[in-house]
Short mmCIF file of C-alpha atoms and ligand atoms in Angstrom, two decimals:
data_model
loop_
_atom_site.label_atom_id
_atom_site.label_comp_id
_atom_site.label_asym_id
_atom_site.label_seq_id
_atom_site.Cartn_x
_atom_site.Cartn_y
_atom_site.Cartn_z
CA UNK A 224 -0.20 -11.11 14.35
CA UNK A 225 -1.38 -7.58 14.41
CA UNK A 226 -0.52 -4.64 16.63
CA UNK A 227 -3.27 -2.54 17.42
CA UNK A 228 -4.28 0.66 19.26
CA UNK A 229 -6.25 -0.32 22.47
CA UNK A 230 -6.62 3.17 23.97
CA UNK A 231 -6.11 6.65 23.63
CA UNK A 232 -6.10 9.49 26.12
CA UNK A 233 -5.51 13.33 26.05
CA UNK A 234 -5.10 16.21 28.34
CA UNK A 235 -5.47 20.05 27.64
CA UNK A 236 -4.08 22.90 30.18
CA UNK A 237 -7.06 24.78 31.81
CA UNK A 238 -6.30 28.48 30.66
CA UNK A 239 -8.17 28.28 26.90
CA UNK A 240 -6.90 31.97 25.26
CA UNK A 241 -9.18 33.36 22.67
CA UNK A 242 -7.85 35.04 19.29
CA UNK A 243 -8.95 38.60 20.97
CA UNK A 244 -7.45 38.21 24.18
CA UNK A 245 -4.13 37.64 21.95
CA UNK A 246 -5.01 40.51 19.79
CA UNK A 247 -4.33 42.80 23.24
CA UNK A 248 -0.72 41.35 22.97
CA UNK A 249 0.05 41.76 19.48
CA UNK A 250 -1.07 43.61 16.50
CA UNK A 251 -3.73 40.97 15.09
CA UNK A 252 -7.32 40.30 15.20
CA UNK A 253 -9.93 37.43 15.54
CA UNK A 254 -11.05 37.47 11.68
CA UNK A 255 -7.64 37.89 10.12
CA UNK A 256 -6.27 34.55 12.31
CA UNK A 257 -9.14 32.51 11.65
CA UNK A 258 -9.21 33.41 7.83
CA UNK A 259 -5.24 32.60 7.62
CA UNK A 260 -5.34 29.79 9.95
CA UNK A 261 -9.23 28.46 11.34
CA UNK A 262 -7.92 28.75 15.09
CA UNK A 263 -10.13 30.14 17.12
CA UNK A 264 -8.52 29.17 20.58
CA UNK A 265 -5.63 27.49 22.08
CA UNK A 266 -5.08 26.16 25.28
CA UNK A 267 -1.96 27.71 27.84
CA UNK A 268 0.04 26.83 30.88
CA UNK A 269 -0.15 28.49 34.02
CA UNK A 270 1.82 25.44 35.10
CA UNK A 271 0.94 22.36 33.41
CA UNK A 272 4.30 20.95 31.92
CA UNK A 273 4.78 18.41 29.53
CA UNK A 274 5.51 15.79 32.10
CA UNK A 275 2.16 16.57 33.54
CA UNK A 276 0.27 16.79 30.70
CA UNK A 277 1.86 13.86 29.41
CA UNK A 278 1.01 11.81 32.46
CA UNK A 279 -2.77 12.60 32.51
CA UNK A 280 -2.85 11.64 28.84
CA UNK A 281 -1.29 8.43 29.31
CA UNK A 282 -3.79 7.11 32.37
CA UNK A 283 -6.43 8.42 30.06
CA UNK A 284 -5.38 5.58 27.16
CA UNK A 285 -4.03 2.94 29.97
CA UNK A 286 -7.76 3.27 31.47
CA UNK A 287 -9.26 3.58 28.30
CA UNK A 288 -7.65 0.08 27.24
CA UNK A 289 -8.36 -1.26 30.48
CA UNK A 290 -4.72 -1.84 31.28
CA UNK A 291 -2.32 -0.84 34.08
CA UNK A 292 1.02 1.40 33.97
CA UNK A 293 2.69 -1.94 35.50
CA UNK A 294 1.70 -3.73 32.30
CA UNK A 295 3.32 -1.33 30.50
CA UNK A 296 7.07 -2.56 28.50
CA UNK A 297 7.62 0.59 26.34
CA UNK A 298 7.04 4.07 26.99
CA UNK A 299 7.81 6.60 24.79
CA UNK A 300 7.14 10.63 24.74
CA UNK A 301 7.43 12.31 21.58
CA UNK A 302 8.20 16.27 22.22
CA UNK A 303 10.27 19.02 21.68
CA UNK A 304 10.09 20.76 24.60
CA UNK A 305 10.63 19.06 27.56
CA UNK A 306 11.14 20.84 30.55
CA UNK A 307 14.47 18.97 31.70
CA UNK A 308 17.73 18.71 29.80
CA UNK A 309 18.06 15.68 32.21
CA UNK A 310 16.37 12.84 32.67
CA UNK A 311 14.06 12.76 29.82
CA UNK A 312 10.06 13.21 30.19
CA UNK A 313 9.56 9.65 29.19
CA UNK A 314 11.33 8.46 32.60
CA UNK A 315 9.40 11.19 34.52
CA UNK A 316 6.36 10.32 33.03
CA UNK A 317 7.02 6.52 34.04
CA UNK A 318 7.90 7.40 37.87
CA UNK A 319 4.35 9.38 38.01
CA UNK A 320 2.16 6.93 36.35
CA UNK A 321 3.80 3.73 38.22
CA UNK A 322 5.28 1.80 34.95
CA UNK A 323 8.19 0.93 36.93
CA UNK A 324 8.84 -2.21 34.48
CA UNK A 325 8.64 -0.15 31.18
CA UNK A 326 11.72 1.07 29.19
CA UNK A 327 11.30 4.76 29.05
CA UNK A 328 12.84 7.59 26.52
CA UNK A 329 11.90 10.55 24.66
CA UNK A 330 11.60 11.06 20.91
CA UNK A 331 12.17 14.77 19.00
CA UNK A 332 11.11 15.02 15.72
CA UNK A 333 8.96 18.30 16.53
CA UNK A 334 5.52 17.53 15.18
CA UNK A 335 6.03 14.26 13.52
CA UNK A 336 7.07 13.12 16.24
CA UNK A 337 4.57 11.19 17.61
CA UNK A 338 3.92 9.43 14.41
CA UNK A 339 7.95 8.67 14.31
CA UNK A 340 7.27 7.14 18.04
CA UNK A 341 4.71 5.22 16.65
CA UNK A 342 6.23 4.00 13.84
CA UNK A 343 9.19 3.13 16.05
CA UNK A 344 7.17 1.60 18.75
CA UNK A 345 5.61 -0.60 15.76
CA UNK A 346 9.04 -2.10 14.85
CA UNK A 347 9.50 -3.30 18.48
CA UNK A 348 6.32 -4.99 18.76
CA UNK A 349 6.49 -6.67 15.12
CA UNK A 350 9.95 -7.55 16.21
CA UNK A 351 8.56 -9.44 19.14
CA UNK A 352 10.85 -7.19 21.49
CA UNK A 353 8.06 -5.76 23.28
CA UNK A 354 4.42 -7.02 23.66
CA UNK A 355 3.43 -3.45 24.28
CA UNK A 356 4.12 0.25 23.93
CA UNK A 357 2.46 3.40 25.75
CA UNK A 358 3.13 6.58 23.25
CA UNK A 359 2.23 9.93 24.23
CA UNK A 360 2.68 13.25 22.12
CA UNK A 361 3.10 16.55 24.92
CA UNK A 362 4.11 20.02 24.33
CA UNK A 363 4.55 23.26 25.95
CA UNK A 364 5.05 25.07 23.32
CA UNK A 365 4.22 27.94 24.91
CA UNK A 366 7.54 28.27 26.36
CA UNK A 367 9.33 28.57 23.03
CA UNK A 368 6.82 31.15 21.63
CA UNK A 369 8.15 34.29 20.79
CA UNK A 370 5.30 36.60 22.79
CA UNK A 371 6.09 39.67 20.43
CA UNK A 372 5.81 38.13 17.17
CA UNK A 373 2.20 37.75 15.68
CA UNK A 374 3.16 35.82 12.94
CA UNK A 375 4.08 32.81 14.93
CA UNK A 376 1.97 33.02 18.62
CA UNK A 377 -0.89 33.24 16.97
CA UNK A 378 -0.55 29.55 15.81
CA UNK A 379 0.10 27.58 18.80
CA UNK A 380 -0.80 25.40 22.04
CA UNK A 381 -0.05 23.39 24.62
CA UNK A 382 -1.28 20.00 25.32
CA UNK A 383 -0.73 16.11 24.72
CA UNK A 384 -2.53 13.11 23.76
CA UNK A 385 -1.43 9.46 23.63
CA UNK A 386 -2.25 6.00 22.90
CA UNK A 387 -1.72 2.32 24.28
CA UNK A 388 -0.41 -0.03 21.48
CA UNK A 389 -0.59 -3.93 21.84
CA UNK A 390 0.61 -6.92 19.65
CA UNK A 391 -2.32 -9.34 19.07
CA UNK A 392 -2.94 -12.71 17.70
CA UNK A 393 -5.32 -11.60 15.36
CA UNK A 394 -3.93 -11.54 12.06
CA UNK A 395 -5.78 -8.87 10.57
CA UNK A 396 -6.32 -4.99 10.93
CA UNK A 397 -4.50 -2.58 13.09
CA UNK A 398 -1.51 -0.93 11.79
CA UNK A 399 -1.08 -1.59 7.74
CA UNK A 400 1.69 0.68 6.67
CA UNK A 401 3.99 3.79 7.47
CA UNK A 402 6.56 5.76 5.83
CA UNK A 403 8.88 8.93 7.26
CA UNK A 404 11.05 11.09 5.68
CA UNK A 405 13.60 13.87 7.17
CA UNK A 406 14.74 16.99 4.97
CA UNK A 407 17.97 18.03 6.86
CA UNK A 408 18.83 20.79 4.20
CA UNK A 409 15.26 22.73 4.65
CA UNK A 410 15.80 22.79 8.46
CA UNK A 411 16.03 26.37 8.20
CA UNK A 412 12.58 27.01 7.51
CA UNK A 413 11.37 26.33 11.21
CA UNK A 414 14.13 26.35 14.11
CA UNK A 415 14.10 27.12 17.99
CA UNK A 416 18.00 27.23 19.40
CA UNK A 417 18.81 25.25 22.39
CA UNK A 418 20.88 26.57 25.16
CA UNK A 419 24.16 28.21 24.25
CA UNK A 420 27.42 27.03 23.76
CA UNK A 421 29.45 28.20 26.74
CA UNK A 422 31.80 26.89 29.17
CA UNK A 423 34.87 28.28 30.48
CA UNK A 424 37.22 27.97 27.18
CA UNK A 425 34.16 29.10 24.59
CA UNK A 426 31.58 31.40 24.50
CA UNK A 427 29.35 30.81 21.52
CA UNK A 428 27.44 33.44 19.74
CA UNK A 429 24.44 34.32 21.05
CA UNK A 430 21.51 32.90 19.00
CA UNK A 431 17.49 33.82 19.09
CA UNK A 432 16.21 31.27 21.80
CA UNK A 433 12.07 31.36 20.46
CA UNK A 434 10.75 29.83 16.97
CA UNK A 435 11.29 31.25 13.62
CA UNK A 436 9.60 30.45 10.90
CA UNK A 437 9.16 31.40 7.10
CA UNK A 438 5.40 30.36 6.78
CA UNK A 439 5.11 30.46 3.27
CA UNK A 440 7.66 27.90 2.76
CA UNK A 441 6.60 25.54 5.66
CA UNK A 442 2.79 26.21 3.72
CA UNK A 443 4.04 24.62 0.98
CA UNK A 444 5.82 21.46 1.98
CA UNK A 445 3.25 20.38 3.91
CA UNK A 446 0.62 20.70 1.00
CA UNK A 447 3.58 19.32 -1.21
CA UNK A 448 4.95 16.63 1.18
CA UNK A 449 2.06 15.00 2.98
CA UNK A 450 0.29 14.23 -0.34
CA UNK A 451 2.79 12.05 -1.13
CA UNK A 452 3.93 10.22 1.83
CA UNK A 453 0.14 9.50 2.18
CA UNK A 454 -0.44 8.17 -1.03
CA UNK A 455 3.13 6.29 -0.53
CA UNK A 456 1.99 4.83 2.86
CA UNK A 457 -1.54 3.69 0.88
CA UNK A 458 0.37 1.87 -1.34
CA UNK A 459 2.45 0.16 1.06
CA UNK A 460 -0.74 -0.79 2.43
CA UNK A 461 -2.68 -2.03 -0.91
CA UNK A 462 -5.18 0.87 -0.24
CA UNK A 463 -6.34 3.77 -2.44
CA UNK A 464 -7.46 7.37 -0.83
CA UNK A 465 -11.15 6.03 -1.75
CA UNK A 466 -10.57 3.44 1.26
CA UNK A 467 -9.70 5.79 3.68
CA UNK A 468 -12.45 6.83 5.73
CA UNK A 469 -11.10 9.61 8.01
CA UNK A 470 -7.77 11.55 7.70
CA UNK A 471 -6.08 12.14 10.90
CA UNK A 472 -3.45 15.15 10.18
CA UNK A 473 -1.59 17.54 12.15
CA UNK A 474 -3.95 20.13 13.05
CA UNK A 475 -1.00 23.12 12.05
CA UNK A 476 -3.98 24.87 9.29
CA UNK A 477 -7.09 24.61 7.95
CA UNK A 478 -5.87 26.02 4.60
CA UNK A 479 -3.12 23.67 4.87
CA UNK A 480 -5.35 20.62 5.18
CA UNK A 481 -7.59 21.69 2.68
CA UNK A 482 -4.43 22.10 0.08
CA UNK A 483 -3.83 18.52 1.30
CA UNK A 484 -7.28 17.16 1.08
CA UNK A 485 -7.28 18.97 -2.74
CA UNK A 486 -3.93 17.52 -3.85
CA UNK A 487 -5.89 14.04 -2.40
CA UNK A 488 -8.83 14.42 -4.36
CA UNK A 489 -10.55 13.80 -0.93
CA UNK A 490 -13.87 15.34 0.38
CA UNK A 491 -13.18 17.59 3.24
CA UNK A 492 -16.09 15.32 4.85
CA UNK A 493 -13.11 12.67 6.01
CA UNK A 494 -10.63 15.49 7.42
CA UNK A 495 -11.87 16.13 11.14
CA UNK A 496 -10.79 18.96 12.69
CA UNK A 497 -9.92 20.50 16.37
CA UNK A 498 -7.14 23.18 15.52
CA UNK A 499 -10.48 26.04 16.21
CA UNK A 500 -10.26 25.22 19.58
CA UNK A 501 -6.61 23.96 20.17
CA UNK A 502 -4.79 25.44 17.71
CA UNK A 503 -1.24 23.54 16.71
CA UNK A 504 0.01 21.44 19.42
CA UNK A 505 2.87 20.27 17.13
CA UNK A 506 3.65 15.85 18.36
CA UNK A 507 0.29 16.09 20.39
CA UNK A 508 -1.58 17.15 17.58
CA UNK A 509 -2.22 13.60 15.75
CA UNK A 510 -3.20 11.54 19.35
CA UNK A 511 -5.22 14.69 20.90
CA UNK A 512 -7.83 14.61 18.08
CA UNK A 513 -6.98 10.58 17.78
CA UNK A 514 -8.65 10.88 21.47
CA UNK A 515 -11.38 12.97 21.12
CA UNK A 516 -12.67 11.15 17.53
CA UNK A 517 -12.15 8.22 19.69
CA UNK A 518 -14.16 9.29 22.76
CA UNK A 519 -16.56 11.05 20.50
CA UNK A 520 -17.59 7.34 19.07
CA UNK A 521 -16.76 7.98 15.65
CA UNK A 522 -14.02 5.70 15.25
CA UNK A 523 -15.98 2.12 14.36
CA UNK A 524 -14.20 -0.83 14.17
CA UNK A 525 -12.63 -2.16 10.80
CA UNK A 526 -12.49 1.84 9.81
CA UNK A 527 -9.48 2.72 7.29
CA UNK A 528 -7.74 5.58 9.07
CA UNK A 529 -4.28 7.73 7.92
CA UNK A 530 -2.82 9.24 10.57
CA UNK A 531 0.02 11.78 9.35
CA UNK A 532 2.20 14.74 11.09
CA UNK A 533 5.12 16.89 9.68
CA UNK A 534 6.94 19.70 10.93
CA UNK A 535 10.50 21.17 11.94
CA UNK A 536 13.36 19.01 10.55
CA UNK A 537 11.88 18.97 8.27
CA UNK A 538 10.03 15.55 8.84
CA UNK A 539 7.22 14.40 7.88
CA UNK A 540 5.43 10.72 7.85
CA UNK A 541 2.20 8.98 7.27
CA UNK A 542 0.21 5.32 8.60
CA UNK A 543 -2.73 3.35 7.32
CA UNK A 544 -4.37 1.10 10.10
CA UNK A 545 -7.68 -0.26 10.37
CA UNK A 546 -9.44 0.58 13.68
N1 LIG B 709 -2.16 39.28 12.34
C1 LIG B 709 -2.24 40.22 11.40
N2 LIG B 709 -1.35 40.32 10.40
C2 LIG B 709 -0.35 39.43 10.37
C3 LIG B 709 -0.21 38.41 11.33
C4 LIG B 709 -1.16 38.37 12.35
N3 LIG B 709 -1.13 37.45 13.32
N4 LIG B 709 0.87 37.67 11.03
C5 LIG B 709 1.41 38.20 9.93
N5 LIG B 709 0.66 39.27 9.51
C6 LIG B 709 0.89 40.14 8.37
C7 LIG B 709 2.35 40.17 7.94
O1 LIG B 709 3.07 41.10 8.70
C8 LIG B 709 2.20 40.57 6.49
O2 LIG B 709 2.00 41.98 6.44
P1 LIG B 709 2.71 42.86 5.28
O3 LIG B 709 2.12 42.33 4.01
O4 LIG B 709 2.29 44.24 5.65
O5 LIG B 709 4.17 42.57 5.44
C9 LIG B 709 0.89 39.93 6.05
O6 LIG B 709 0.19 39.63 7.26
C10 LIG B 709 1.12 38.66 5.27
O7 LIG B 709 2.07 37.87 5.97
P2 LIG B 709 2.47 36.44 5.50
O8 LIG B 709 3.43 35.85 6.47
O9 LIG B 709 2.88 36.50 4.06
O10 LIG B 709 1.02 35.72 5.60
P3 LIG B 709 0.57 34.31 5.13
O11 LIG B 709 -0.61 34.45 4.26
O12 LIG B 709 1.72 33.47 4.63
O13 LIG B 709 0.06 33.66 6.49
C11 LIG B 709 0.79 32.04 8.11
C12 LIG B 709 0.98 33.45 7.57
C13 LIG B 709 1.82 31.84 9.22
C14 LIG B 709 -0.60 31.94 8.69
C15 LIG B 709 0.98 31.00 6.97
O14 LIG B 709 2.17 31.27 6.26
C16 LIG B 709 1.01 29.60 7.47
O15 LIG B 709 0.04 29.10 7.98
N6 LIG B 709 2.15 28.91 7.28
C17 LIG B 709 2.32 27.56 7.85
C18 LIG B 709 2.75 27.71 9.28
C19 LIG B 709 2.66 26.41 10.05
O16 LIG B 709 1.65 25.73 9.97
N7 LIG B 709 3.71 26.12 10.82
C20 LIG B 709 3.77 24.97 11.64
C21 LIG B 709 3.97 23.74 10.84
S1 LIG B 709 4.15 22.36 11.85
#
C-alpha cells in the first residue's frame, strides 16, 4: 500500500505587480529586491480570495487526476489568511467545487502549512480512515501586508496550488517519509495579530494588525533548519541527498535556497525555482511550483523528490516521495 499524488493544480490572481511598479509605493528599487531576494514579480488581488483561488486550484488537480469533487473524502486548506473567521475556507471551498461527501477543515501553520496538511492527510490514508484527500495551499497575503513597509511587501504574493492524494495497492513509491517541527519560543520573529480582544467587560491593547518580521533571523533558521529536517526526513526514508533528484522548497529566497542547497552539498541544478515571477506565497508556495514542474513535464515517474516549507511559528517540515 502506497499513497500517492495523482494530481496537482494551481491558480494565480490576474494583476502580476512588477518590482518598479512597487518601487512608486515605497522607497526600493528593481535591482536592490532582486539582489536581496530574486523576485522579480508577484501576483495581487483585485478580488480573488483564498476561497476562490483555492477552488480553481483544486478542479485543476481533481481534473488533472481524472477524478471528481464527489469522489473526494478529505479536504483540507492549508492558509493563514482566510477571509472568514467563520466557517473555515475548507467548507467553502467544498460547497463551490461540489465535494458534498468530503470532510472539510482548514490547517494554519503559515507556510508549512501545506506540507503539515499533507503530512496529516498522509496519516489518514495510511490509517485506512480515508481512501483519499484533496489538499490545497491558498493565500492572500496581500491583505496582511503592511503597504508602507519595504522591508516586508516587497516579498510577497497571493495565490494557491494543490494536489489530489490517493491510497493505492501498489506497494511501492509515493510518499517515503516526513518530519515537522514547531519552535513556539522563536514565534516572535514573524507575527501578524488577529482581531482584538474586546467585548463589553475588556478592551485589549491595541496591537499592529500587518506582518512583522526580523529578516535576518527568519534568514537564518531557514538555512539552519531546513538542512536538517531534510536530511532527517532522507533518513527516515533510507535515502541520501545524492538520490534526490529535484528539491521542492518554499519559494521565500533565492539566497535562502542557495544557503540551503550549500549546507546540502546539492547542485543548484535540482532546486527549481518560480519565486521571480510569484514571489513568496507562504502554504501555496510548495504545490504552486509542485503544479507547474508537474504541468511543465519534468516530474517523471519513479523521480526522488523533497518537498519542504517553513515559516511563522516557527514551523518547519520536510517529505521524500517518489513520483
Ligand atoms: N529596498 C531598499 N532597501 C531596503 C528594503 C527595500 N525593499 N528593505 C530594507 N532595506 C534597507 C534597510 O532599511 C536597511 O537599510 P539601513 O542599513 O540604512 O538601515 C538595509 O536595506 C539592510 O536591511 P536588512 O533588513 O538588514 O537587509 P537584509 O540583507 O537582511 O535583507 C531581507 C532583508 C528581508 C530581504 C532578508 O532579511 C530576508 O530575505 N529574510 C528572510 C525573509 C523571509 O524569507 N521571510 C519569509 C519566510 S517564510
Amino acid at each position: 500500500m502506497s499513497v500517492r499524488i495523482m494530481g496537482t493544480g494551481s491558480a494565480l490572481p490576474k494583476k502580476c505587480v512588477s518590482n518598479e511598479e512597487l518601487a512608486q509605493l515605497v522607497d526600493t528599487s528593481d535591482e536592490w529586491i532582486r539582489e536581496r531576494t530574486g523576485i522579480g514579480s508577484r501576483h495581487i488581488s483585485t478580488g480573488e480570495t483564498v476561497v476562490s483561488l483555492a477552488a480553481e486550484a483544486c478542479c485543476k488537480a481533481l481534473e488533472n487526476a481524472g477524478r471528481k469533487g464527489e469522489e473526494v473524502a478529505l479536504l483540507l486548506v492549508a492558509t493563514c489568511t482566510p477571509e472568514d473567521a467563520l466557517p473555515c475556507a475548507a467548507c467553502q471551498v467544498q460547497d463551490r467545487i461540489g465535494a458534498a461527501k468530503a470532510v472539510a477543515y482548514d490547517l494554519n501553520a503559515a507556510c508549512a502549512g501545506f506540507l503539515f496538511a499533507v503530512h496529516t492527510a498522509w496519516a489518514y490514508l495510511e490509517a485506512g480512515i480515508y481512501d483519499n484527500a484533496l489538499i490545497a495551499g491558498a493565500e492572500v497575503l496581500s491583505k496582511i501586508v503592511d503597504w508602507n513597509d519595504r522591508g516586508t511587501c516587497i516579498l510577497f504574493g497571493d495565490g494557491a496550488g494543490a494536489v489530489y492524494l490517493e491510497r493505492c495497492e501498489e506497494a511501492r513509491g509515493g510518499i517515503l517519509s516526513f518530519v515537522q517541527h514547531s519552535d513556539g519560543g522563536r514565534g516572535a520573529v514573524l507575527s501578524c495579530a488577529g482581531r482584538e480582544q474586546e467585548n463589553p467587560y475588556f478592551h485589549g491593547e491595541h496591537r499592529h494588525p500587518y506582518v512583522q518580521m526580523d529578516g535576518r533571523e527568519v534568514f537564518s533558521f531557514a538555512v539552519r533548519q531546513v538542512p536538517e529536517a531534510v536530511r532527517e526526513a532522507l533518513a527516515k526514508a533510507g535515502r541520501e541527498v545524492k538520490d534526490v533528484d529535484l528539491f521542492v522548497l518554499h519559494q521565500a529566497n533565492r539566497r535562502i535556497i542557495e544557503g540551503i542547497a550549500k549546507r546540502l552539498s546539492a547542485d543548484m541544478e535540482r532546486f527549481p525555482m518560480n519565486l521571480e515571477r510569484v514571489g513568496n506565497t507562504s502554504s501555496a508556495a510548495v504545490p504552486l511550483l509542485l503544479d507547474e514542474l508537474n504541468r511543465q513535464g519534468r516530474l517523471r515517474q519513479g523521480m526522488t523528490l523533497v518537498l519542504s516549507g517553513f515559516g511563522a511559528g516557527l514551523t518547519y517540515g520536510a517529505c521524500v516521495l517518489q513520483w
